[in-house]
Coordinates of C-alpha atoms in Angstrom, one line a residue:
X188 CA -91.7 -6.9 44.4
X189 CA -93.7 -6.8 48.2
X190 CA -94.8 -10.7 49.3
X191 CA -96.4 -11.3 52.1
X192 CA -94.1 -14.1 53.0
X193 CA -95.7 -14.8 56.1
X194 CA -99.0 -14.9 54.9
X195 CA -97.7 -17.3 52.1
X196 CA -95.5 -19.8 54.2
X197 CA -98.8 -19.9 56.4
X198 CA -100.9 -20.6 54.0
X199 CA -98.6 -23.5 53.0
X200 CA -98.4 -24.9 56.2
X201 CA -102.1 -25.2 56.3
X202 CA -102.5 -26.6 53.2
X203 CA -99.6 -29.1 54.4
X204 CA -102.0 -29.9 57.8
X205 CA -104.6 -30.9 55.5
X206 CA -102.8 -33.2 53.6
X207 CA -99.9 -34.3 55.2
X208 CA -99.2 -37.4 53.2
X209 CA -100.0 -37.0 49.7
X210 CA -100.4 -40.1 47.7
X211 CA -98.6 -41.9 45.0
X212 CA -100.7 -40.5 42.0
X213 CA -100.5 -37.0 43.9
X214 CA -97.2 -36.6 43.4
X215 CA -97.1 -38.1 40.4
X216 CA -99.5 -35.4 39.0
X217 CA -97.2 -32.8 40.5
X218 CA -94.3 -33.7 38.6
X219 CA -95.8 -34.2 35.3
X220 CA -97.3 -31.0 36.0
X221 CA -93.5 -29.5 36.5
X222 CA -92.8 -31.5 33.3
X223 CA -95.2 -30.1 31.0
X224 CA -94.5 -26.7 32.0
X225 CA -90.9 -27.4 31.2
X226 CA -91.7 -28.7 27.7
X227 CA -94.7 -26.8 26.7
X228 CA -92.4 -23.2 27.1
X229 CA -89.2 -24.4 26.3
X230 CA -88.8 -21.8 23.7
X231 CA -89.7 -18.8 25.9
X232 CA -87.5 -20.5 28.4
X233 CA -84.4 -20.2 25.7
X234 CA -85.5 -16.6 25.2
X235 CA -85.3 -15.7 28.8
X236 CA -82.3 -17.4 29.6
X237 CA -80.8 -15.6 26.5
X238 CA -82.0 -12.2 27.1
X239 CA -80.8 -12.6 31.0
X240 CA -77.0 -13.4 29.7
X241 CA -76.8 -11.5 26.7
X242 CA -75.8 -14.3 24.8
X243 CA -75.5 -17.7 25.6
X244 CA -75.6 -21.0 23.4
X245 CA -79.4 -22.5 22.9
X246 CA -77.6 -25.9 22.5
X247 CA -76.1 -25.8 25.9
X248 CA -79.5 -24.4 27.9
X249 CA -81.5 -27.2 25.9
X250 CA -79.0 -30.2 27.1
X251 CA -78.1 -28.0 30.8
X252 CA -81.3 -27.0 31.5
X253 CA -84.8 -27.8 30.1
X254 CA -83.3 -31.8 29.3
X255 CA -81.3 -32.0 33.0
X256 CA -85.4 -31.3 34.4
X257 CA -87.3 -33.7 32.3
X258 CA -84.7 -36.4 32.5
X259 CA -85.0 -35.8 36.5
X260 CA -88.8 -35.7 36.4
X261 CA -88.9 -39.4 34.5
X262 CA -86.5 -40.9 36.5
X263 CA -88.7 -39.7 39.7
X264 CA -91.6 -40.8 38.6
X265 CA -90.6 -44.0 37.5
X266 CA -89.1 -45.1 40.5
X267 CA -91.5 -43.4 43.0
X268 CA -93.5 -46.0 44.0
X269 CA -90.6 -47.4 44.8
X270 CA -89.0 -45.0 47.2
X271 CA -92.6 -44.5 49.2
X272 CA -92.7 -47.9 50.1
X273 CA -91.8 -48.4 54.1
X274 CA -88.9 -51.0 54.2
X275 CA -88.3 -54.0 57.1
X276 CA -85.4 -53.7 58.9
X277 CA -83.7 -56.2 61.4
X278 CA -84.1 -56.3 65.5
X279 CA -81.8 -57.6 67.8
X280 CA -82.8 -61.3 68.8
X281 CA -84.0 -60.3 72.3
X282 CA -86.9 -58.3 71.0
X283 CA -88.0 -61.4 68.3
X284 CA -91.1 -61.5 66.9
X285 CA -91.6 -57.7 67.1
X286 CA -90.8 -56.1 63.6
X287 CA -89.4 -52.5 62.7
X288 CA -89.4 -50.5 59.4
X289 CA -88.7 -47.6 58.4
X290 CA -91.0 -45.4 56.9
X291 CA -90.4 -42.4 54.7
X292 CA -92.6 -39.1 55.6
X293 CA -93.1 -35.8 54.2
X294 CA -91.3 -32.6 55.9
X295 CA -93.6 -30.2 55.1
X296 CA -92.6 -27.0 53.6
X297 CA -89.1 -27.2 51.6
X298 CA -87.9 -23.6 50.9
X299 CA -85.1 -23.2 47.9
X300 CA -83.2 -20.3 47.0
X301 CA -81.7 -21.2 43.4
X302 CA -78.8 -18.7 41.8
X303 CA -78.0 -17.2 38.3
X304 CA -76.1 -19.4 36.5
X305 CA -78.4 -22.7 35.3
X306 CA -81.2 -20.3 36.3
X307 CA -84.2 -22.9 35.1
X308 CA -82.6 -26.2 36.3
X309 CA -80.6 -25.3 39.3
X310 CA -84.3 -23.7 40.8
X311 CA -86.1 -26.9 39.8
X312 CA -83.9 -29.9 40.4
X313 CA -84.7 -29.5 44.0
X314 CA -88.3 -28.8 43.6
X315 CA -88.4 -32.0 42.0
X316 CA -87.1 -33.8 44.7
X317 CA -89.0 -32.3 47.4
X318 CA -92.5 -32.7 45.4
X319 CA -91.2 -36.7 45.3
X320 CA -90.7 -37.1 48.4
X321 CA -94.7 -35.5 49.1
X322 CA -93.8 -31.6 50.3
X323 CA -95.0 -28.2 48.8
X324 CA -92.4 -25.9 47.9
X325 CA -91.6 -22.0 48.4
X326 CA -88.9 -20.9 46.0
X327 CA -86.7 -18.0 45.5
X328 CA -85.0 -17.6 42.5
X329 CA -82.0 -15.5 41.7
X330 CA -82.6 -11.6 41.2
X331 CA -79.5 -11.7 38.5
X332 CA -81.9 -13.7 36.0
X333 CA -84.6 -11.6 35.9
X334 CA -86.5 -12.7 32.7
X335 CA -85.9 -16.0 33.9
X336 CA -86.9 -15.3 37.2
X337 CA -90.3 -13.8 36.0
X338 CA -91.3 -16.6 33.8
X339 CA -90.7 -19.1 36.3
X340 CA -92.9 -17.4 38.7
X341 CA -95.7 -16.5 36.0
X342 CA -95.6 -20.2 34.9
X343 CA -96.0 -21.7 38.5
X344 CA -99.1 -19.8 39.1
X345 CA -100.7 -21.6 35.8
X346 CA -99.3 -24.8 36.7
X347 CA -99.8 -25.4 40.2
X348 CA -101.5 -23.9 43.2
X349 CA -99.9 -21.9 45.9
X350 CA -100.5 -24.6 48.1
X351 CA -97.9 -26.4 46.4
X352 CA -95.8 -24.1 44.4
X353 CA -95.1 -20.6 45.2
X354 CA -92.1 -18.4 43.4
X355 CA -90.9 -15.5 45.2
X356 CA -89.3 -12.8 43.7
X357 CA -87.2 -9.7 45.2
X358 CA -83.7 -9.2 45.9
X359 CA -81.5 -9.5 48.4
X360 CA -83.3 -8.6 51.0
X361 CA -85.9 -10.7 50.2
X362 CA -83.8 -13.6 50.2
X363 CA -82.8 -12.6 53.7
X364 CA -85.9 -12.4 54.9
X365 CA -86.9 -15.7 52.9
X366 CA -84.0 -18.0 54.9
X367 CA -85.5 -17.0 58.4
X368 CA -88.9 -18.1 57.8
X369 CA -89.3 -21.5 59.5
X370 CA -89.5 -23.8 56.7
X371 CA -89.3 -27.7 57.4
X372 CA -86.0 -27.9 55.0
X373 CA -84.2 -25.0 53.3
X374 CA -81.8 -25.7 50.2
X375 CA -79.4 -23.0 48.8
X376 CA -77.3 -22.9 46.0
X377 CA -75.0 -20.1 45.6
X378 CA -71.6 -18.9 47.0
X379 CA -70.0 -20.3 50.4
X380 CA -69.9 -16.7 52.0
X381 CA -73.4 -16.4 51.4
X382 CA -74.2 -20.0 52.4
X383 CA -73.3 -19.0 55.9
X384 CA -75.6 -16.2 56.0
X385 CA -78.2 -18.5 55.3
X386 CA -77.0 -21.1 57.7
X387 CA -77.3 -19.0 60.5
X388 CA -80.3 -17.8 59.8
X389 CA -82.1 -21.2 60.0
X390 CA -80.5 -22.1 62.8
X391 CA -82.7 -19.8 64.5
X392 CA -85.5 -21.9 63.6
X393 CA -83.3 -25.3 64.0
X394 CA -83.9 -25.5 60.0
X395 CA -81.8 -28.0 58.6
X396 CA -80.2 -27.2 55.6
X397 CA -79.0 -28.1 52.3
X398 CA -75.6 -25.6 51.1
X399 CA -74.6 -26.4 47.2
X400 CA -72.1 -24.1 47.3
X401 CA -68.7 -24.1 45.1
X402 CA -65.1 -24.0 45.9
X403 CA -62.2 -24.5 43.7
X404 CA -62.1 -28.1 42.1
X405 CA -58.8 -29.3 40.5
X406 CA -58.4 -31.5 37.8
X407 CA -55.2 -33.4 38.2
X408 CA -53.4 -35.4 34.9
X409 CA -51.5 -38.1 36.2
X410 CA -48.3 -39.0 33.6
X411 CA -50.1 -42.1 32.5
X412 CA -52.9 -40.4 31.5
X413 CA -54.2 -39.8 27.8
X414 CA -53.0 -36.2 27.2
X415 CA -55.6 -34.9 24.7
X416 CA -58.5 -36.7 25.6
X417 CA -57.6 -35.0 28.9
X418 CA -57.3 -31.8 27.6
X419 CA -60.9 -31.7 26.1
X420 CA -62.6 -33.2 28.8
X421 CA -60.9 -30.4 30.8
X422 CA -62.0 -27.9 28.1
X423 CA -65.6 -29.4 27.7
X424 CA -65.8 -28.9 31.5
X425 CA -64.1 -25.1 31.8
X426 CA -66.5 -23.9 28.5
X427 CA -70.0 -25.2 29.3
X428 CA -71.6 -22.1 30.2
X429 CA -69.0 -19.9 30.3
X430 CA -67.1 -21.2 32.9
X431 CA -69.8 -20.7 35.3
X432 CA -70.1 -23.6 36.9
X433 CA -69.8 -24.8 40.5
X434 CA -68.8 -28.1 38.8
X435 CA -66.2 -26.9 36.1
X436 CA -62.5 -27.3 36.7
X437 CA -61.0 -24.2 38.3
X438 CA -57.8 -25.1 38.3
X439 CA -55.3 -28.5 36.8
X440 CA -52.4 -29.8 38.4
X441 CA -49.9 -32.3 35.9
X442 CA -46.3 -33.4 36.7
X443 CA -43.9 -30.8 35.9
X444 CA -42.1 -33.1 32.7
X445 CA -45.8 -33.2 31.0
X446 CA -46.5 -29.4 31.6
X447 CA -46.0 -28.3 28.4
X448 CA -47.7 -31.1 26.2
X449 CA -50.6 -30.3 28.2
X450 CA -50.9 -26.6 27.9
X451 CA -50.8 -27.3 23.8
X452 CA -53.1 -29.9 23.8
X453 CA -55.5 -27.7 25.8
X454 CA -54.8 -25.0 23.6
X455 CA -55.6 -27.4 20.6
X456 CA -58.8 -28.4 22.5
X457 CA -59.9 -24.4 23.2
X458 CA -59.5 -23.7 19.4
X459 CA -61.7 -27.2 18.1
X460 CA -64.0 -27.1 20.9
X461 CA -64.7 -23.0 20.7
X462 CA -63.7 -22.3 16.8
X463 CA -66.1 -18.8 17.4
X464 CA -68.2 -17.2 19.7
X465 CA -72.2 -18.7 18.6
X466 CA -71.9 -21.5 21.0
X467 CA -70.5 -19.5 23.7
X468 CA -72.3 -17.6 26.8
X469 CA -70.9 -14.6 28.4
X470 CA -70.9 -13.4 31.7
X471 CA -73.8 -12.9 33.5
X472 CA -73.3 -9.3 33.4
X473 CA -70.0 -5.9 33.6
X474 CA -69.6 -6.9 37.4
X475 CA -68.5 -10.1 36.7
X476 CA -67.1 -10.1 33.3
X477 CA -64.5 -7.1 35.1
X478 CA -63.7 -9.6 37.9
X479 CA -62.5 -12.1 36.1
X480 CA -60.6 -9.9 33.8
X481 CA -59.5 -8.7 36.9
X482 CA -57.5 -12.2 37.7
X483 CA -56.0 -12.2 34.2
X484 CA -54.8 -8.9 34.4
X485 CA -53.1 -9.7 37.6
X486 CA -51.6 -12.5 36.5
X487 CA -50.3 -10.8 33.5
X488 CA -48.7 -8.1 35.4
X489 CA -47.5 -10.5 37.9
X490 CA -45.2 -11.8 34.7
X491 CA -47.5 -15.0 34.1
X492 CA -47.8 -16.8 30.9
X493 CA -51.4 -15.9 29.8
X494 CA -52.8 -18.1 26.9
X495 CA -55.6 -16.4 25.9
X496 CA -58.1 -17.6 22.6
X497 CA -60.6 -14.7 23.1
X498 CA -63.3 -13.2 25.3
X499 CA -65.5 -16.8 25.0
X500 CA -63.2 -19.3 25.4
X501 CA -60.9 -20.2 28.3
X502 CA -58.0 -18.3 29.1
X503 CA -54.8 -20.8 30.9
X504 CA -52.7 -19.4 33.0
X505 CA -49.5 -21.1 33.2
X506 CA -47.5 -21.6 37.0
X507 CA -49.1 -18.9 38.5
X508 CA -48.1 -17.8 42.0
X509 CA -49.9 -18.9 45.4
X510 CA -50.1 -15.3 46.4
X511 CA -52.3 -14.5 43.6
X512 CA -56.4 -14.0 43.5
X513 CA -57.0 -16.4 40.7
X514 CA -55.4 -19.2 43.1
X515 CA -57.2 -18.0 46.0
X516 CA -61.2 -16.7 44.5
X517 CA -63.7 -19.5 43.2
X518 CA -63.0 -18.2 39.7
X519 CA -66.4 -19.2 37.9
X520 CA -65.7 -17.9 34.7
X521 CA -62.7 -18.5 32.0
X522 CA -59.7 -18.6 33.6
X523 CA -57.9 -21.9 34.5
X524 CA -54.7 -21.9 36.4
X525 CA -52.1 -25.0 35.0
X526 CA -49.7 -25.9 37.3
X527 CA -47.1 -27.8 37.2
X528 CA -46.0 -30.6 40.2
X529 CA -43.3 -33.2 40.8
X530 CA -45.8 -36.1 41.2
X531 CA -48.9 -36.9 42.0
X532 CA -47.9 -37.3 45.7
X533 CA -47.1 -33.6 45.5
X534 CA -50.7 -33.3 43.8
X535 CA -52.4 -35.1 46.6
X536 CA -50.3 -33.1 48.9
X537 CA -51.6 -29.5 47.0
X538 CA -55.3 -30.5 46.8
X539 CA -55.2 -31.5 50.6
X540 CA -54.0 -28.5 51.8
X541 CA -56.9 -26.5 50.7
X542 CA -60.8 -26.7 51.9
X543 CA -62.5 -29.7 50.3
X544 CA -63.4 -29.0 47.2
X545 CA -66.6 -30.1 45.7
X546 CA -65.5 -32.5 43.3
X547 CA -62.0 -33.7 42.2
X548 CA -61.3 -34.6 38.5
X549 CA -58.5 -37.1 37.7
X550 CA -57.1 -38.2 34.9
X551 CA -55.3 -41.6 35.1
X552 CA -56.6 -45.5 34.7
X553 CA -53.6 -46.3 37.5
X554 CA -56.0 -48.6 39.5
X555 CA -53.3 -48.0 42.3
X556 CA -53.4 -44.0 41.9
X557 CA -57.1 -44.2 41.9
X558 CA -56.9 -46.1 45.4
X559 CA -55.0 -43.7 46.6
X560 CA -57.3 -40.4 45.8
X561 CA -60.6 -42.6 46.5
X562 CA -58.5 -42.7 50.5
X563 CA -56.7 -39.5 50.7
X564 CA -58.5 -37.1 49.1
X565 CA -62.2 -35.8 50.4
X566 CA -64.7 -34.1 48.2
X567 CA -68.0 -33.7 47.2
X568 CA -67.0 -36.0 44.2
X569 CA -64.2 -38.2 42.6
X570 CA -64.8 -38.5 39.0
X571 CA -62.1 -40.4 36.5
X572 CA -61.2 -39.6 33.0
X573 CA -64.1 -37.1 32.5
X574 CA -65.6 -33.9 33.8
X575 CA -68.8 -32.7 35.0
X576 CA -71.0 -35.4 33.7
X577 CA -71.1 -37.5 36.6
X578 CA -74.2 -34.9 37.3
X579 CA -76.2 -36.3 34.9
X580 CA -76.5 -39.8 36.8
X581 CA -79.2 -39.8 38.8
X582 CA -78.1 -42.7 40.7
X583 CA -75.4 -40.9 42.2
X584 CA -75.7 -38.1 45.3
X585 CA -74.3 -34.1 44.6
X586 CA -73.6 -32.5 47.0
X587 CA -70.5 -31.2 48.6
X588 CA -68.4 -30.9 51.9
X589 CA -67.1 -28.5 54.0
X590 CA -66.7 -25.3 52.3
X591 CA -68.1 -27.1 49.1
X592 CA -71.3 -27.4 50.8
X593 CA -73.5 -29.4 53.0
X594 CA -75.9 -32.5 52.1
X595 CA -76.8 -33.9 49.3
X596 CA -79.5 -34.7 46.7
X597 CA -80.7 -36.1 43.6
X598 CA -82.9 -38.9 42.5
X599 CA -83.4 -41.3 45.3
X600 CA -80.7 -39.4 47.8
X601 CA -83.2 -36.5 46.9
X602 CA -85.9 -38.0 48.2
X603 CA -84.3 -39.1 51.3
X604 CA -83.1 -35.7 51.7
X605 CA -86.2 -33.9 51.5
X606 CA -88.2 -37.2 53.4
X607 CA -88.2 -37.9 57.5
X608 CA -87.2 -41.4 57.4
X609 CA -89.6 -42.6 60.0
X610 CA -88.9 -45.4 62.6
X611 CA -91.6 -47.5 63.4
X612 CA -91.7 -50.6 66.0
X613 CA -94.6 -53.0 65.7
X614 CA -94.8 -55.3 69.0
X615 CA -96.3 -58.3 68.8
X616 CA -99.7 -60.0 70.8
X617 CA -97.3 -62.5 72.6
X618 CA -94.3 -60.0 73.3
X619 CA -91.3 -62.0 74.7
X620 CA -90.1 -58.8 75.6
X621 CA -92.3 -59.0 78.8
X622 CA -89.4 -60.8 80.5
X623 CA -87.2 -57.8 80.4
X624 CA -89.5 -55.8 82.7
X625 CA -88.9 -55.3 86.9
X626 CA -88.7 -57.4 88.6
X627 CA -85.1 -58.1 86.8
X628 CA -84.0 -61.6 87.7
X629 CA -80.1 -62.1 87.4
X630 CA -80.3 -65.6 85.8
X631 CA -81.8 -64.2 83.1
X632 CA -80.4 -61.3 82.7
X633 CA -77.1 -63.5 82.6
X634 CA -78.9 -65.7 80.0
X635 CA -79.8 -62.5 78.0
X636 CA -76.1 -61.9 78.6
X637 CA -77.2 -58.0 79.1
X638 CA -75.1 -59.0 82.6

């Protein structure tokens, strides 16, 4: 599909000239807007999503992706007002009575290119920060989702202008060509190889940028923890959606003498948590399904132990070697590596060694052990005792670091992200501050003690 993406962005930034800071009740509308076409279409959202994997569970897109977007879209709109408001901050003593505040302003145009895999929330959960925080928004959702892809762009143009909301389809060229226009904020979600393409091509434009990329994120089950309410945490984590998640485990490290109680209570958790295939979702399509069969196989033939339940449900592979691909690729599918480990030191040691990852799962109430990852470990985020619902607080940033990504967003942080946070000075009618023009006088610079 041909867009005049020129023409659009443009039109967008003319629209964004006329009104540069939309109101409270403006963006309020917006988002209820975003809301109702989220609720009103929720079947035909199920339908699309479904016909774009092949299969995947209507339980897990309703809780994933059509409740992830409303619950956002409340929590923005209730606190709003809130965010908008310019706060006071301090000045130094020397400068007294002037004031200061800080004062949140709209970018402008925020650009997102969303990906494949939470098709509906992953390309809206941005938009509904950026439309908080008083921008218009160009979107390009993934080419791999096309039904998905086609209802989200039909359904913008009945719920919102193109002044405000466009969605852009094509493929990857159009994406390319998409990441070089000059938007005033461009977020991608996607893969870290292809986060650097679109990198560099805003820094031609000085773009900042938002990367939610992936990485590999361990899960590590210290030998205090709960073994089997590890294990299904673990399992509820690798499962949702198929294993393809930037969020789910990819791999779990637990001391060598536990090894063994944890690959049956996993197994035990596989078997309750994924009895048959109606609540599963498959691969997104041949290409990818092969690849991940791809790491079992090697693995196999590499003489690991391979603990497989079926094509929908995760597959553990037990010790596997360094020097194999399912240790080195983002897996993002059903595979999961155990490992064993003398101690956690050796954990620690194993998780550092490798690029931050974009969050890191352990499983231990050791107040000391915690310490020790909250200081010696970096990552997008450190999340105890469970897995992958610390997205669902809106109260807390996502984002990663490093090769996991770049900034961060959600709720309030969202706002932030997608807002110019504004420094303004107010000086007072009787300005003290006169004394600290020429001619400089050293007594007082000595009682200012700036000598």
């Amino acid at each position: 599909m041909q867009h005049d993406l020129t023409g659009i962005f443009n039109a967008q930034r003319h629209a964004v000239d006329q009104t540069p800071f939309p109101t409270l009740s403006v963006r309020r509308a917006r988002l209820a807007r975003l809301a109702q076409m989220t609720k009103r279409h929720q079947h035909e959202i199920v339908r699309a999503i479904q016909t774009d994997f092949g299969q995947r569970s209507d339980t897990e897109i309703h809780l994933a992706e059509i409740s992830a977007v409303l619950q956002a879209i409340r929590y923005a709109r209730r606190h709003l007002w809130r965010w908008m408001r310019p706060w006071r901050v301090g000045v130094p003593w020397r400068l007294l009575p002037a004031q200061a505040r800080i004062a949140p302003q709209p970018l402008g145009i925020v650009g997102v290119i969303s990906p494949w895999n939470y098709p509906w929330s992953l390309a809206l959960l941005p938009v509904i920060d950026a439309f908080a925080a008083g921008n218009v928004v160009m979107l390009k959702p993934s080419e791999l989702t096309p039904h998905t892809s086609t209802l989200l762009a039909r359904l913008a143009c009945q719920y919102f202008t193109q002044d405000e909301l466009v969605v852009i389809q094509g493929d990857a060229s159009t994406a390319q060509a998409f990441s070089k226009l000059p938007f005033d904020h461009l977020v991608f979600t996607g893969s870290t190889s292809i986060g650097r393409h679109v990198a560099s091509a805003a820094a031609a434009n000085l773009t900042p940028v938002t990367l939610e990329l992936g990485g590999k994120s361990p899960a590590l089950v210290a030998g205090d923890a709960d073994i089997d309410k590890a294990a299904m945490a673990i399992i509820f984590g690798k499962g949702l959606n198929g294993g393809q998640t930037c969020l789910a485990p990819d791999y779990v490290l637990v001391e060598s003498r536990h090894l063994e109680s944890l690959v049956s209570a996993l197994s035990r958790a596989i078997v309750q948590q994924r009895p048959d295939s109606r609540e599963a979702t498959s691969p997104i399509n041949d290409a990818h399904r092969a690849r991940v069969e791809g790491l079992l196989t090697e693995a196999r033939n590499h003489g690991c132990r391979v603990i497989d339940h079926g094509n929908h449900a995760p597959a553990l592979v037990i010790d596997p070697t360094q020097t194999l691909s399912v240790m080195h690729e983002e897996i993002f599918g059903r595979a999961l590596p155990v490992i064993g480990v003398k101690n956690m030191e050796a954990a620690i040691g194993f998780v550092n060694a490798r690029p931050h990852a974009l969050v890191v799962y352990a499983f231990t109430n050791d107040k000391t052990l915690q310490a020790r990852l909250l200081q010696q470990t970096r990552s997008g985020a450190l999340v105890f005792n469970e897995t992958l619902l610390h997205h669902a607080v809106p109260t807390l940033p996502f984002g990663g670091i490093g090769e996991s990504g770049m900034g961060a967003y959600h709720g309030r942080h969202g706002f932030e992200r997608f807002s110019h946070l504004r420094g303004v000075f107010y000086q007072t009618k009787h300005a003290t501050s006169r004394i600290l023009q020429p001619p400089y006088r050293r007594w007082l610079m000595k009682l200012l003690r700036l000598r």
